[in-house]
XYZ file of C-alpha atoms in Angstrom:
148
model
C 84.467 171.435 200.730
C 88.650 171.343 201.236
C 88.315 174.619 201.998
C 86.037 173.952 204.891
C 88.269 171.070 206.159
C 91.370 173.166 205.909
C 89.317 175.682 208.553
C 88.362 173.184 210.393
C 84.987 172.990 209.989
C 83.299 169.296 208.637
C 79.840 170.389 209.650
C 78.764 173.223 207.394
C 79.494 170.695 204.330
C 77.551 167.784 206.186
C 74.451 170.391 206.933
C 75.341 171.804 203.465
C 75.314 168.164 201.696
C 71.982 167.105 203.792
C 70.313 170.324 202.453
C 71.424 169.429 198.636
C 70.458 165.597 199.018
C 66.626 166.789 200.465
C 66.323 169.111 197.632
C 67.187 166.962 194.920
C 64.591 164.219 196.629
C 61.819 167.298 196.273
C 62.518 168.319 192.846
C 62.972 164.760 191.890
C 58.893 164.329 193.066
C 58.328 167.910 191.127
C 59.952 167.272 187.829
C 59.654 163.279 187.515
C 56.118 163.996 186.076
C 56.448 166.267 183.491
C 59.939 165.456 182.263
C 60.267 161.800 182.846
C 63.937 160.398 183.319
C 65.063 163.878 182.250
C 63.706 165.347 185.354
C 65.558 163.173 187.730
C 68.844 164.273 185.993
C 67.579 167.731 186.183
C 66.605 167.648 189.372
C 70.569 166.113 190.209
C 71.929 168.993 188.406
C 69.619 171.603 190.516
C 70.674 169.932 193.568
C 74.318 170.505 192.472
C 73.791 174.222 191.963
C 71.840 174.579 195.509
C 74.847 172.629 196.903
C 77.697 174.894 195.290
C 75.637 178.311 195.825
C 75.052 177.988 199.480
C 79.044 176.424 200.349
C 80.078 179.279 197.710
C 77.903 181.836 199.987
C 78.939 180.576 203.228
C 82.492 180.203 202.467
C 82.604 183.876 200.818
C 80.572 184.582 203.824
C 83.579 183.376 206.491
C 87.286 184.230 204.755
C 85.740 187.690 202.939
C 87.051 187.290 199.392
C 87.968 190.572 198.220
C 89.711 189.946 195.049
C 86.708 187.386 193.467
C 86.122 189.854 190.143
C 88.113 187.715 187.590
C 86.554 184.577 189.198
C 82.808 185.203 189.439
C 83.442 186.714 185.332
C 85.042 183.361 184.369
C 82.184 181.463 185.650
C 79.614 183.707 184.557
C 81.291 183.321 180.814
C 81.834 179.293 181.503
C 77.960 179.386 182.468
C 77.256 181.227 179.038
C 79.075 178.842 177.081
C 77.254 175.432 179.090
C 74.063 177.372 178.432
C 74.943 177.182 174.787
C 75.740 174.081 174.422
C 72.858 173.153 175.790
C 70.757 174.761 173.060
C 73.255 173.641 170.237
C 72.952 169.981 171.173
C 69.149 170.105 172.031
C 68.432 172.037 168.692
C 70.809 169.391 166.667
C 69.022 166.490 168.548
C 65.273 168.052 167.695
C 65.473 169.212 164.548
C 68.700 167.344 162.700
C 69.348 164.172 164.460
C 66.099 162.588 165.647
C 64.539 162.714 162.348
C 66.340 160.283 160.783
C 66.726 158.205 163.997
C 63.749 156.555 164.756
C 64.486 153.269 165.921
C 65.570 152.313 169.682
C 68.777 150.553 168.184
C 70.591 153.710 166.912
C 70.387 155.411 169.818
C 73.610 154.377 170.428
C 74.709 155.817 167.343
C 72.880 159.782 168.530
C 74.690 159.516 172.183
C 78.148 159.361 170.662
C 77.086 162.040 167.719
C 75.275 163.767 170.385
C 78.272 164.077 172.765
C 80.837 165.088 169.870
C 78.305 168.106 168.480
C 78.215 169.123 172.646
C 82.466 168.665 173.106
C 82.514 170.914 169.699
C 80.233 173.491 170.786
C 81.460 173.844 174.116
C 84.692 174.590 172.949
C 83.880 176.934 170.468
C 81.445 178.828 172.651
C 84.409 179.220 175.337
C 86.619 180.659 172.264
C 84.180 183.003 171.736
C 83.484 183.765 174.651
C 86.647 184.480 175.791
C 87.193 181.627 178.418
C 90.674 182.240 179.980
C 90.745 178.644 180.881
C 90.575 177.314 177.470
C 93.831 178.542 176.372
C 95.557 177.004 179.786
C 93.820 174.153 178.974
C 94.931 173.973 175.149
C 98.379 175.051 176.698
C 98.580 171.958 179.035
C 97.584 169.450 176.614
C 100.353 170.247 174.246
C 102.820 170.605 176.501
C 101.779 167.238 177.998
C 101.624 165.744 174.181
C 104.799 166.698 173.140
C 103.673 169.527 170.844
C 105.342 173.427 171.097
């Protein structure tokens, strides 16, 4: 969307945004009955990815990006690893967590386990992966720690 502004242009992300917004209403109505609450954050995530694909497109589209190789590879390995993580915490929450937590008052307890197994395997599936931005990541952190 900056980039937009910076070319003047404030209506393609309006249109853009109204597009997104009407799309997550519409798959909110298609997957609120067979996933529950889950489909409403589904449906939000969807509309994210319409939103970014079509402002991506357009904006490719209007300043012709030659050099976008290393870019679109980066996000096609930092999809990879998301995709992963997604089946690592959804297999740990099926098969290894939610058996032994039954009751509505533990729940609490599976979020924060939940969110440390999906940090974990995020990370590692970016190592593997070969994520480029992990090791500027890892690289800022120390340096902003204190740590050589």
């Amino acid at each position: 969307v900056p980039a937009f502004y910076a070319l003047k242009d404030t209506r393609t992300p309006a249109i853009i945004s109204l597009i997104s917004v009407l799309a997550n209403i519409l798959m909110c109505f298609q997957l609120r009955d067979n996933f529950g609450f889950a489909g409403l954050a589904l449906a939000a995530s969807l509309a994210g990815v319409v939103n970014f694909v079509l402002l991506t497109y357009l904006l490719r589209k209007r300043i012709r990006i030659i050099e976008d190789g290393p870019v679109l590879k980066a996000l096609l390995r930092i999809v990879a690893a998301t995709v992963l993580t997604g089946a690592v915490v959804w297999l740990s929450r099926e098969f290894v967590i939610e058996p032994y937590i039954a009751d509505k008052a533990h729940h609490i307890f599976e979020l924060i386990l939940l969110g440390g197994i999906a940090i974990v395997a995020f990370v590692a599936s970016c190592f593997l992966l070969g994520v480029e931005e992990l090791s500027q990541i890892t690289k800022k952190l120390k340096g902003r720690f204190g740590r050589t």
